Coordinates of C-alpha atoms in Angstrom, one line a residue:
Chain A
M17 CA -80.8 -19.0 59.1
R18 CA -83.3 -22.4 59.6
C19 CA -87.3 -22.3 60.0
V20 CA -88.6 -22.2 62.6
K21 CA -90.5 -25.4 62.7
C22 CA -88.2 -27.8 61.2
P23 CA -84.3 -27.7 60.7
D24 CA -84.6 -26.7 56.7
K25 CA -83.4 -23.7 55.5
A26 CA -85.2 -21.0 55.1
V27 CA -86.2 -19.1 52.5
I28 CA -87.7 -16.1 53.9
E29 CA -87.9 -14.1 57.5
L30 CA -90.9 -12.2 58.6
R31 CA -89.7 -10.4 61.5
R32 CA -93.0 -9.0 62.2
H33 CA -93.7 -13.1 63.5
H34 CA -89.8 -12.9 64.4
S35 CA -90.0 -16.2 62.2
P36 CA -87.6 -17.7 59.4
F37 CA -89.3 -20.3 57.6
C38 CA -88.3 -22.9 55.1
K39 CA -90.0 -23.2 51.5
P40 CA -93.2 -25.2 52.8
H41 CA -93.4 -24.3 56.0
F42 CA -94.2 -20.3 54.4
I43 CA -96.5 -21.8 52.4
E44 CA -98.3 -23.8 54.6
Y45 CA -97.9 -20.6 56.9
F46 CA -99.8 -17.9 54.1
E47 CA -102.5 -20.2 53.5
N48 CA -103.6 -20.7 56.5
Q49 CA -103.8 -17.1 56.9
V50 CA -105.4 -16.6 54.4
E51 CA -107.8 -20.1 56.0
R52 CA -108.1 -18.4 59.5
A53 CA -109.6 -14.7 57.7
V54 CA -111.4 -17.1 55.5
R55 CA -113.5 -18.3 58.8
R56 CA -112.9 -16.0 61.4
Q57 CA -115.0 -13.6 58.9
G58 CA -117.5 -15.3 57.4
M59 CA -116.3 -14.8 54.5
L60 CA -116.7 -17.5 52.3
S61 CA -118.9 -20.6 51.8
P62 CA -118.2 -24.5 50.1
D63 CA -121.4 -23.1 48.1
D64 CA -120.3 -20.2 47.0
R65 CA -120.2 -19.1 42.8
I66 CA -117.3 -16.7 44.1
M67 CA -116.0 -14.0 41.3
V68 CA -113.2 -13.1 42.0
A69 CA -112.0 -9.8 40.6
V70 CA -108.6 -10.7 38.5
S71 CA -105.8 -7.5 36.9
G72 CA -102.8 -10.1 36.4
G73 CA -100.9 -8.7 39.5
K74 CA -99.7 -10.7 42.1
D75 CA -102.2 -9.9 44.6
S76 CA -105.2 -11.4 42.1
L77 CA -102.9 -14.0 41.0
T78 CA -101.8 -15.4 44.1
L79 CA -105.6 -14.9 45.5
W80 CA -107.1 -17.0 42.7
Y81 CA -105.1 -19.7 43.0
V82 CA -105.1 -19.9 47.1
L83 CA -109.1 -19.6 47.0
N84 CA -109.2 -22.2 44.2
R85 CA -106.6 -24.4 46.0
M86 CA -108.8 -24.2 48.8
G87 CA -111.3 -25.9 47.0
Y88 CA -113.3 -22.9 46.4
N89 CA -115.8 -22.6 43.3
T90 CA -113.8 -19.5 41.7
T91 CA -114.5 -17.6 38.6
G92 CA -112.0 -14.7 37.4
L93 CA -113.5 -11.5 35.7
H94 CA -111.1 -9.2 34.5
I95 CA -111.6 -5.4 33.0
H96 CA -109.5 -4.8 30.2
L97 CA -108.7 -0.6 31.4
G98 CA -107.5 0.8 28.5
I99 CA -104.4 1.7 29.7
G100 CA -101.6 1.4 27.0
E101 CA -99.1 -1.6 27.1
Y102 CA -99.4 -1.9 30.8
S103 CA -103.1 -3.4 30.3
D104 CA -102.2 -5.2 26.9
A105 CA -99.9 -7.3 29.8
S106 CA -101.7 -7.6 32.4
Y107 CA -105.2 -9.0 30.2
D108 CA -102.1 -11.4 29.1
A109 CA -101.2 -12.7 33.0
T110 CA -104.8 -13.1 33.3
L111 CA -105.4 -15.2 30.6
A112 CA -103.0 -17.2 30.7
F113 CA -103.3 -18.1 34.7
A114 CA -106.6 -18.8 33.8
K115 CA -105.8 -21.4 31.3
Q116 CA -102.4 -22.8 32.9
H117 CA -105.1 -23.7 36.0
D118 CA -108.0 -24.3 33.8
L119 CA -110.2 -22.0 35.5
E120 CA -113.1 -19.7 33.6
V121 CA -112.5 -15.9 32.6
T122 CA -115.0 -13.2 32.0
T123 CA -112.9 -9.9 30.3
V124 CA -115.3 -6.5 30.5
D125 CA -113.0 -4.5 27.4
L126 CA -114.6 -0.9 29.6
S127 CA -113.7 0.9 25.9
K128 CA -115.5 -1.7 23.9
T129 CA -118.3 -1.9 26.3
Y130 CA -118.8 1.6 27.8
G131 CA -117.4 3.5 25.5
M132 CA -114.6 4.7 26.5
N133 CA -111.0 3.3 28.5
V134 CA -109.5 5.1 31.4
P135 CA -107.3 7.2 29.6
D136 CA -110.2 8.8 27.7
L137 CA -112.8 8.5 30.6
S138 CA -109.5 10.6 32.7
K139 CA -108.9 13.6 29.0
A140 CA -112.2 14.4 29.6
L141 CA -113.4 14.5 33.0
R142 CA -109.8 16.3 33.3
R143 CA -109.4 14.5 36.5
V144 CA -106.8 12.4 37.3
A145 CA -106.9 8.9 36.1
C146 CA -107.8 6.9 39.6
S147 CA -110.2 7.7 40.1
G148 CA -112.4 7.6 37.3
C149 CA -111.0 3.9 37.3
G150 CA -111.1 3.5 40.8
L151 CA -115.5 3.8 40.1
S152 CA -115.7 1.7 37.2
K153 CA -114.2 -1.0 38.5
R154 CA -116.4 -1.2 41.9
Y155 CA -119.0 -0.8 39.8
I156 CA -118.9 -3.4 37.5
M157 CA -117.8 -5.6 39.9
N158 CA -120.7 -5.4 41.6
K159 CA -122.1 -5.6 38.0
E160 CA -121.1 -8.9 36.7
A161 CA -121.3 -10.7 39.9
H162 CA -125.1 -9.6 40.4
E163 CA -125.9 -9.6 36.4
R164 CA -124.2 -13.7 36.4
G165 CA -125.7 -14.6 39.8
F166 CA -122.8 -14.8 42.0
D167 CA -123.0 -14.9 46.2
V168 CA -120.3 -13.0 46.3
V169 CA -116.9 -10.7 44.9
A170 CA -113.5 -11.4 46.4
T171 CA -110.5 -8.9 45.8
G172 CA -106.5 -8.9 46.4
H173 CA -106.8 -6.8 49.0
N174 CA -103.4 -7.4 50.9
L175 CA -102.9 -6.0 54.4
D176 CA -100.5 -3.1 52.5
D177 CA -103.4 -2.0 50.7
E178 CA -105.9 -1.5 54.1
A179 CA -103.1 -0.2 56.3
A180 CA -102.6 2.6 53.7
T181 CA -106.3 3.0 52.5
L182 CA -107.0 3.4 56.5
M183 CA -104.2 5.6 56.9
G184 CA -105.1 8.1 54.0
N185 CA -108.9 8.3 55.8
V186 CA -107.2 8.4 58.8
L187 CA -105.5 11.6 57.9
H188 CA -108.5 13.6 56.5
W189 CA -111.1 11.9 59.4
Q190 CA -112.7 10.2 56.1
M191 CA -115.4 9.5 58.9
G192 CA -117.9 8.6 56.3
Y193 CA -114.8 5.9 54.9
L194 CA -113.9 4.8 58.2
A195 CA -117.1 3.3 59.2
R196 CA -117.2 1.6 55.6
Q197 CA -113.4 0.1 55.8
A198 CA -114.4 -3.7 56.7
P199 CA -112.3 -6.8 55.1
V200 CA -116.1 -8.7 54.7
L201 CA -119.0 -6.1 53.3
E202 CA -122.8 -7.8 53.5
A203 CA -124.4 -7.8 51.1
T204 CA -127.4 -4.4 52.5
T205 CA -129.9 -5.1 49.3
E206 CA -130.1 -7.5 46.4
K207 CA -128.2 -5.8 44.2
L208 CA -124.9 -4.9 46.3
V209 CA -122.9 -8.6 45.9
K210 CA -121.3 -9.8 49.1
K211 CA -117.6 -8.5 49.3
V212 CA -114.6 -10.1 51.2
K213 CA -110.9 -9.0 51.0
P214 CA -109.5 -13.0 52.0
L215 CA -106.0 -11.2 52.2
Y216 CA -106.1 -8.4 54.3
T217 CA -103.9 -10.0 56.9
V218 CA -101.1 -10.9 54.5
T219 CA -98.2 -8.0 53.2
E220 CA -97.2 -7.2 49.8
R221 CA -93.7 -9.2 50.3
E222 CA -95.6 -12.2 51.5
T223 CA -97.6 -12.2 48.5
A224 CA -95.3 -11.5 46.5
A225 CA -93.4 -14.2 48.0
Y226 CA -95.9 -16.7 47.5
A227 CA -96.7 -15.9 44.0
L228 CA -92.3 -16.8 43.3
L229 CA -92.2 -19.5 44.9
H230 CA -95.7 -20.9 43.2
G231 CA -94.2 -20.2 39.9
I232 CA -97.0 -17.8 39.1
D233 CA -96.8 -15.7 36.9
Y234 CA -97.8 -12.1 36.9
V235 CA -97.6 -8.8 35.4
E236 CA -95.2 -7.0 38.4
E237 CA -95.2 -3.7 36.6
E238 CA -97.6 -0.9 38.6
C239 CA -100.2 0.7 36.8
P240 CA -98.4 4.1 35.4
N241 CA -101.3 5.7 37.2
A242 CA -99.6 5.1 40.2
F243 CA -97.1 7.2 40.4
G244 CA -96.9 9.5 42.5
A245 CA -101.1 8.4 43.7
K246 CA -101.1 9.1 48.2
S247 CA -101.6 5.4 48.4
L248 CA -97.8 4.7 47.3
L249 CA -97.0 7.9 49.9
Y250 CA -99.0 6.6 52.5
K251 CA -97.4 2.9 52.0
D252 CA -93.9 4.4 52.1
A253 CA -94.9 6.0 55.4
L254 CA -95.9 3.2 57.3
N255 CA -92.7 1.2 55.7
R256 CA -90.3 3.5 57.9
I257 CA -92.6 2.6 61.1
E258 CA -92.4 -1.3 60.5
L259 CA -88.8 -1.2 60.1
E260 CA -88.3 0.0 63.4
S261 CA -91.6 -1.6 64.8
P262 CA -92.3 -4.9 63.0
G263 CA -95.9 -5.8 63.0
A264 CA -97.0 -1.6 63.2
K265 CA -99.3 -2.8 59.9
H266 CA -100.5 -5.6 61.2
Q267 CA -101.9 -4.2 64.6
F268 CA -102.9 -0.2 63.0
L269 CA -105.5 -2.8 60.7
L270 CA -107.0 -5.4 62.9
Q271 CA -106.7 -3.5 66.3
F272 CA -109.0 -1.1 64.2
F273 CA -111.1 -3.4 63.0
E274 CA -111.6 -4.4 66.6
N275 CA -111.8 -1.5 69.1
A276 CA -112.2 1.3 66.5
R277 CA -114.7 1.0 63.7
P278 CA -117.4 -0.4 66.1
R279 CA -117.4 3.1 68.0
L280 CA -117.1 5.0 64.3
E281 CA -120.2 3.1 62.5
V282 CA -122.4 4.7 65.7
G283 CA -124.3 6.9 64.1
A284 CA -122.8 7.1 61.2
D285 CA -125.1 8.5 58.1
E286 CA -127.8 5.3 57.2
H287 CA -128.8 5.8 53.4
E288 CA -131.3 4.9 52.0
L289 CA -130.9 2.8 48.9
R290 CA -132.8 3.2 45.8
D291 CA -132.6 2.0 42.0
C292 CA -129.9 4.2 39.7
A293 CA -132.8 5.8 37.9
I294 CA -130.0 5.1 34.3
C295 CA -129.4 2.1 35.3
G296 CA -131.2 0.3 37.8
Q297 CA -128.3 -0.3 40.2
A298 CA -128.5 -0.1 43.7
T299 CA -127.9 3.8 44.8
T300 CA -128.7 5.9 47.8
T301 CA -128.9 9.0 44.6
E302 CA -130.8 9.4 42.2
V303 CA -129.2 8.5 39.2
C304 CA -125.9 6.4 40.9
A305 CA -122.0 8.1 41.1
F306 CA -120.8 5.8 37.8
C307 CA -124.1 7.1 35.5
R308 CA -123.2 10.3 36.7
M309 CA -119.5 10.2 35.8
W310 CA -120.0 8.5 32.6
Q311 CA -122.6 10.3 31.7
Q312 CA -120.4 14.0 31.9
A313 CA -117.8 12.3 30.0
K314 CA -119.9 12.0 27.0
R315 CA -120.8 14.9 27.4
R316 CA -118.0 16.4 27.4
V317 CA -117.0 14.2 24.1
E318 CA -119.7 15.4 22.3
Q319 CA -119.0 19.0 23.2
K320 CA -115.5 18.7 21.8
E321 CA -116.5 17.3 18.9
E322 CA -119.1 20.1 17.8
R323 CA -116.7 22.5 18.9
R324 CA -114.3 21.2 16.1
Q325 CA -117.0 20.3 13.4
L326 CA -118.0 24.2 14.3
R327 CA -114.1 25.4 13.4
E328 CA -114.2 23.3 10.6
A329 CA -117.0 24.8 8.9
E330 CA -116.2 28.6 9.5
A331 CA -113.2 27.6 8.0
A332 CA -115.0 26.0 5.2
A333 CA -117.1 28.5 4.3
P334 CA -115.6 31.5 2.3
T335 CA -115.2 35.2 3.6
T336 CA -117.5 37.9 3.0
Chain B
M27 CA -89.2 36.3 47.3
R28 CA -91.8 38.7 48.3
C29 CA -93.2 38.4 51.3
V30 CA -97.5 37.4 50.5
K31 CA -98.3 40.9 53.0
C32 CA -96.2 44.1 51.9
P33 CA -93.0 43.9 49.0
D34 CA -90.4 43.0 51.8
K35 CA -87.8 40.4 51.4
A36 CA -89.3 37.0 52.7
V37 CA -87.6 35.5 55.8
I38 CA -89.5 32.4 55.9
E39 CA -92.0 29.9 53.8
L40 CA -94.5 28.1 55.1
R41 CA -95.5 25.9 52.1
R42 CA -98.8 24.7 54.4
H43 CA -100.1 28.1 54.0
H44 CA -98.5 29.4 50.4
S45 CA -97.1 32.3 51.8
P46 CA -94.2 33.9 52.4
F47 CA -93.7 36.1 55.0
C48 CA -90.8 38.8 56.0
K49 CA -90.2 38.6 59.8
P50 CA -93.1 41.2 61.2
H51 CA -96.0 39.5 58.8
F52 CA -94.4 36.4 60.0
I53 CA -94.8 37.7 64.1
E54 CA -98.1 38.7 63.6
Y55 CA -98.8 35.4 61.6
F56 CA -97.6 33.1 64.5
E57 CA -98.7 35.2 67.3
N58 CA -102.2 35.2 65.3
Q59 CA -102.4 32.2 65.5
V60 CA -101.6 31.3 69.2
E61 CA -104.1 34.3 70.5
R62 CA -106.7 32.3 67.8
A63 CA -105.9 29.3 69.5
V64 CA -106.1 30.8 72.9
R65 CA -109.1 32.5 71.8
R66 CA -111.7 30.1 70.5
Q67 CA -110.7 27.2 72.7
G68 CA -111.3 29.0 75.8
M69 CA -108.3 28.9 76.7
L70 CA -107.0 31.4 79.4
S71 CA -109.3 34.9 80.8
P72 CA -107.0 37.6 81.9
D73 CA -106.8 37.2 85.6
D74 CA -105.6 33.7 85.2
R75 CA -102.3 33.0 87.1
I76 CA -100.8 30.9 84.7
M77 CA -97.9 28.1 85.3
V78 CA -96.1 28.1 81.8
A79 CA -94.4 24.8 81.9
V80 CA -90.8 25.1 80.9
S81 CA -88.1 23.7 80.1
G82 CA -86.0 26.0 78.7
G83 CA -86.2 24.2 74.7
K84 CA -87.5 26.6 71.8
D85 CA -91.2 25.7 72.3
S86 CA -91.7 26.0 76.1
L87 CA -89.4 29.2 75.9
T88 CA -91.7 31.2 73.2
L89 CA -94.7 29.9 74.9
W90 CA -94.0 32.1 77.7
Y91 CA -92.5 34.7 75.5
V92 CA -94.8 34.9 73.5
L93 CA -98.3 35.2 76.6
N94 CA -96.5 37.1 78.9
R95 CA -95.8 39.6 75.5
M96 CA -99.9 39.4 75.3
G97 CA -100.3 40.8 78.8
Y98 CA -100.9 37.2 80.1
N99 CA -99.9 36.8 84.4
T100 CA -97.3 34.0 83.8
T101 CA -95.3 31.7 86.2
G102 CA -93.0 29.3 84.8
L103 CA -92.5 25.8 86.3
H104 CA -89.0 24.2 85.9
I105 CA -88.2 20.2 86.7
H106 CA -84.8 19.7 87.2
L107 CA -84.7 16.0 85.8
G108 CA -81.6 15.1 86.7
I109 CA -80.7 13.9 82.8
G110 CA -76.7 15.2 82.9
E111 CA -75.7 18.2 81.1
Y112 CA -79.2 18.7 79.4
S113 CA -80.6 19.4 82.7
D114 CA -77.9 22.0 83.2
A115 CA -78.8 23.4 80.6
S116 CA -81.8 23.6 80.4
Y117 CA -82.1 24.5 84.3
D118 CA -79.7 28.1 83.0
A119 CA -81.4 29.3 80.2
T120 CA -84.6 28.7 81.9
L121 CA -83.9 30.5 84.7
A122 CA -81.5 32.8 82.1
F123 CA -84.4 33.5 80.6
A124 CA -86.9 34.6 84.0
K125 CA -84.2 36.7 84.9
Q126 CA -83.7 38.5 81.2
H127 CA -87.4 39.6 80.6
D128 CA -87.7 40.0 85.0
L129 CA -89.8 36.8 85.3
E130 CA -90.9 34.3 88.7
V131 CA -89.7 30.9 87.9
T132 CA -90.7 28.1 90.6
T133 CA -88.1 25.5 89.9
V134 CA -88.5 21.8 91.7
D135 CA -85.8 19.9 92.0
L136 CA -86.8 15.9 91.5
S137 CA -83.9 14.1 93.2
K138 CA -83.3 16.3 95.9
T139 CA -87.8 16.2 96.0
Y140 CA -88.3 12.6 95.4
G141 CA -85.1 11.4 95.8
M142 CA -83.5 10.0 92.8
N143 CA -83.1 11.8 89.0
V144 CA -84.2 10.4 85.7
P145 CA -81.5 7.9 84.8
D146 CA -81.2 6.5 88.7
L147 CA -85.3 6.0 88.7
S148 CA -85.0 4.1 85.3
K149 CA -82.7 2.3 86.2
A150 CA -84.0 1.4 89.1
L151 CA -87.7 -0.3 86.9
R152 CA -85.1 -0.9 84.2
R153 CA -88.2 0.3 82.2
V154 CA -87.1 3.4 79.4
A155 CA -86.6 6.8 81.5
C156 CA -89.5 8.6 79.2
S157 CA -91.8 6.7 80.4
G158 CA -92.0 7.3 84.0
C159 CA -90.1 10.8 83.6
G160 CA -93.4 11.7 81.1
L161 CA -95.6 10.6 84.0
S162 CA -93.6 12.5 87.0
K163 CA -94.1 15.7 84.7
R164 CA -97.1 15.4 84.5
Y165 CA -97.2 14.8 88.4
I166 CA -95.2 17.3 89.6
M167 CA -96.7 20.1 87.1
N168 CA -100.7 19.5 88.3
K169 CA -99.2 18.7 92.0
E170 CA -97.3 22.4 92.4
A171 CA -100.1 24.0 90.1
H172 CA -103.0 23.0 92.6
E173 CA -101.1 24.2 96.0
R174 CA -100.1 27.4 94.5
G175 CA -103.2 28.2 94.0
F176 CA -102.9 28.1 90.0
D177 CA -105.8 28.0 87.6
V178 CA -104.1 27.6 84.4
V179 CA -101.3 25.0 83.7
A180 CA -99.9 26.1 79.8
T181 CA -97.6 23.3 77.9
G182 CA -95.5 24.4 74.8
H183 CA -96.5 21.6 72.8
N184 CA -96.9 22.5 69.4
L185 CA -98.7 21.1 65.9
D186 CA -95.9 18.4 65.6
D187 CA -96.0 16.5 69.4
E188 CA -99.2 16.7 68.5
A189 CA -100.0 15.1 65.4
A190 CA -97.2 12.8 66.6
T191 CA -99.0 11.7 69.9
L192 CA -102.5 11.6 67.9
M193 CA -100.2 8.7 65.0
G194 CA -99.3 7.0 67.7
N195 CA -103.2 6.7 69.4
V196 CA -104.1 6.1 66.1
L197 CA -101.3 3.1 65.0
H198 CA -102.1 1.8 68.2
W199 CA -105.6 2.9 68.4
Q200 CA -105.4 3.5 71.9
M201 CA -108.7 4.4 72.4
G202 CA -108.7 5.7 76.6
Y203 CA -105.7 8.4 75.0
L204 CA -107.7 9.3 71.9
A205 CA -111.2 10.8 74.0
R206 CA -108.5 12.7 75.8
Q207 CA -106.5 14.2 73.8
A208 CA -107.4 18.0 73.4
P209 CA -105.6 21.1 73.0
V210 CA -107.5 22.2 76.8
L211 CA -108.2 19.9 79.5
E212 CA -111.1 21.4 81.5
A213 CA -110.1 20.4 85.5
T214 CA -112.6 17.8 86.2
T215 CA -112.3 18.4 90.3
E216 CA -110.4 21.4 92.5
K217 CA -107.7 19.2 92.1
L218 CA -106.8 18.5 88.6
V219 CA -105.8 21.9 87.3
K220 CA -107.1 23.0 83.8
K221 CA -104.0 21.8 81.4
V222 CA -104.1 24.1 77.4
K223 CA -101.7 24.1 74.5
P224 CA -101.4 27.1 73.2
L225 CA -99.3 25.9 70.2
Y226 CA -101.0 23.5 69.3
T227 CA -101.8 25.3 65.3
V228 CA -98.5 26.2 64.9
T229 CA -95.6 24.2 64.1
E230 CA -91.5 22.6 65.8
R231 CA -90.4 24.5 62.6
E232 CA -92.2 28.0 63.1
T233 CA -92.1 27.5 66.9
A234 CA -87.8 28.0 65.8
A235 CA -88.0 30.4 64.1
Y236 CA -90.1 32.4 66.1
A237 CA -87.7 31.8 68.5
L238 CA -84.3 33.0 66.3
L239 CA -86.0 36.3 65.4
H240 CA -86.8 37.1 68.9
G241 CA -83.2 35.9 69.8
I242 CA -84.7 33.6 72.3
D243 CA -81.4 31.9 73.6
Y244 CA -82.8 28.1 74.4
V245 CA -81.3 25.1 74.5
E246 CA -81.0 23.1 71.4
E247 CA -80.5 19.9 72.1
E248 CA -82.4 17.2 72.8
C249 CA -82.8 15.6 75.4
P250 CA -80.3 12.5 74.8
N251 CA -83.3 10.0 75.8
A252 CA -85.5 10.9 73.3
F253 CA -83.0 8.9 70.4
G254 CA -84.8 6.3 69.4
A255 CA -88.1 8.0 70.8
K256 CA -91.4 6.3 68.7
S257 CA -92.7 10.1 69.1
L258 CA -88.7 10.9 66.4
L259 CA -90.1 8.0 64.4
Y260 CA -93.9 8.9 63.5
K261 CA -92.9 12.8 63.4
D262 CA -90.5 11.1 60.4
A263 CA -93.1 10.0 59.1
L264 CA -95.8 12.3 59.6
N265 CA -93.3 14.8 58.1
R266 CA -93.1 13.1 54.4
I267 CA -96.7 13.0 54.2
E268 CA -96.3 17.1 54.8
L269 CA -93.6 16.9 51.8
E270 CA -96.3 15.7 49.3
S271 CA -98.7 17.6 51.1
P272 CA -98.3 20.8 52.8
G273 CA -100.8 20.9 55.9
A274 CA -101.5 17.5 56.0
K275 CA -100.5 17.0 59.3
H276 CA -102.7 20.3 60.5
Q277 CA -105.4 18.3 58.5
F278 CA -104.7 15.1 60.2
L279 CA -105.3 16.5 64.2
L280 CA -107.2 19.8 63.3
Q281 CA -109.8 17.4 62.3
F282 CA -109.2 14.7 65.0
F283 CA -110.7 17.4 67.3
E284 CA -113.4 18.4 65.0
N285 CA -115.5 15.2 63.2
A286 CA -113.3 12.5 65.8
R287 CA -113.6 13.3 68.6
P288 CA -116.6 14.1 69.7
R289 CA -117.9 10.6 68.4
L290 CA -115.1 8.7 70.5
E291 CA -115.5 10.2 73.6
V292 CA -119.0 9.1 73.5
G293 CA -119.0 5.8 75.8
A294 CA -115.1 5.9 76.8
D295 CA -114.5 4.8 80.4
E296 CA -115.8 6.7 82.6
H297 CA -114.0 6.9 86.5
E298 CA -114.7 8.1 89.6
L299 CA -111.4 10.0 91.2
R300 CA -110.7 9.9 94.5
D301 CA -108.2 10.7 96.4
C302 CA -104.5 8.9 96.2
A303 CA -104.1 6.7 99.9
I304 CA -100.9 8.6 100.1
C305 CA -100.1 12.3 98.3
G306 CA -103.8 12.9 97.9
Q307 CA -103.5 14.0 94.6
A308 CA -106.2 13.3 91.8
T309 CA -106.7 8.9 90.7
T310 CA -108.9 6.9 89.8
T311 CA -106.7 3.6 91.8
E312 CA -106.2 3.7 95.6
V313 CA -103.0 5.4 95.0
C314 CA -101.7 7.3 91.4
A315 CA -100.1 6.0 88.9
F316 CA -96.6 8.3 90.2
C317 CA -96.8 7.0 94.3
R318 CA -96.8 3.9 92.2
M319 CA -94.3 4.2 91.1
W320 CA -92.0 5.9 93.1
Q321 CA -92.9 3.5 95.6
Q322 CA -91.8 0.2 93.5
A323 CA -88.8 2.8 92.5
K324 CA -87.5 3.0 96.3
R325 CA -88.3 -0.3 97.3
R326 CA -86.3 -1.8 94.4
V327 CA -83.1 0.6 95.4
E328 CA -83.6 -1.1 99.1
Q329 CA -83.2 -4.8 97.8
K330 CA -80.7 -3.8 96.1
E331 CA -79.0 -2.3 98.7
E332 CA -79.9 -5.1 101.7
R333 CA -78.5 -7.5 98.6
R334 CA -75.3 -5.7 98.9
Q335 CA -75.8 -5.2 102.8
L336 CA -75.2 -9.8 102.9
R337 CA -72.7 -10.0 100.1
E338 CA -70.3 -7.5 101.9
A339 CA -71.2 -9.6 104.9
E340 CA -70.7 -13.3 103.4
A341 CA -67.8 -12.5 102.3
A342 CA -66.9 -10.6 105.7
A343 CA -67.4 -13.8 107.4
P344 CA -65.0 -15.9 108.2
T345 CA -64.8 -19.0 106.6
T346 CA -66.0 -22.1 108.6

């Protein structure tokens, strides 16, 4: 199979574009997609200080690589979540990448900074790990970017991630989430940093291919908590549709942004923002969701410790 | 496994309701579902003259059976589509059911009344059979009901049908279709008869079980044109999601009607209705979509015949 743009042999075929590409033309295609998304959606300015959220996986490292190659001023932010070997490998991959490309990286260790890692937090809350993890990551990303004076936070969400999120929001008709799902979230207040998703028009497979062709050494294993997650179920359902209708995922997401979201935004609940009574970050409630969650987790750990001490004291007391 | 309502052995388990049912309690459940849908959505009145669109498949025969059992005044409408043996078997099943239950049935033969059956129409239009077929059925249902003075047309669309349609509309964000998808379409003008879908809260599987338990002798084969249809692809994707999240389909559809559609209706294009210049039925354009399609099909058949005659004449002419 020949490249659609030159007589060279194709290394990848993109069915949704009816196009086989050789290595240089695939790289050109991929970078054009990202550039176009950034330009059309007004994501980044040349003098923006950009904080790239880097997990160490293919999406975030590719994003960092591409933005750096495009000449943007980037700093990585890696949050060490403490999810066993997976997190250690993610940390190592991130630091190795930063060193190799001479890029700056800031790290936050969840356990050291906030007192618990993701598994402990999940255990204390008796909730699936993903909910506490997601909330913590979003909070920390914004807090670090704001406190360190960054103009924008960029995340590596790709087309498959965004389409799966949209599918979940649509299956439950989560009107609030639907009104807010977007490739760009502007800073509505000084404390909420602008968020952008420059990879939202490229697929997971395309991102993996780009990473591979550039020798980006990313962590291949999925987070162990993702197993059985609904997002994987939705990705799978969408992939079946995509298989018979190439381009379906892209159309689903893009048509949503163009046609549906503008209508769903109308009348969506507008909340007034104020400062969290504990941490001072922007929130719609007195105490922000992050502080409430961590307070609850810490209280539960303390209660457990108190019960343990009580049991020990009772066991040590002389029986009468 | 025991019935959730009595000590008898269950014949079916409905995972989405966490409920195994014995035969009488399943029948009670099913009929309650239909009754509730009819009542809550204001679908039918006791003195309505109801035209039930009957294909001869499980959904339409079950609908007819249930409505008749509930005491409604029903007449069947069967459209013979001329899709080979499938249509003949459907016609036979419909007439046998009507005879067995002493019900009245009106039949329209597409080929005799309009000059072409579905395969010929599809060939003339060079379009997939389903588009011409669906448009023709909707038109004929309304026309027959209106001309014969019926108050309402009832169709056998079940939860899976409606969820698959919704999925298709959502994947393409068809705002017009989304604004109009509903279990009840009120008569907006005198010429558009009210349409209702009393089975929209029961699944395909539940409908098949009900038909089986009542010995309803329906045509089991699918329409041969349905093979590869997008609706089957969407049903399949939804079934995978349902398997891991029982109740997902129901929630997807019901939440849409409750939360999303009211917002999508706002600002949806309102078209003024007028009489079709050819057939006089209600339409938004000068000539209605049905008449336009059939005109085109007939013109193409005539052109083909003219070309054939020309070729014959040329072949018969003496060579000079």
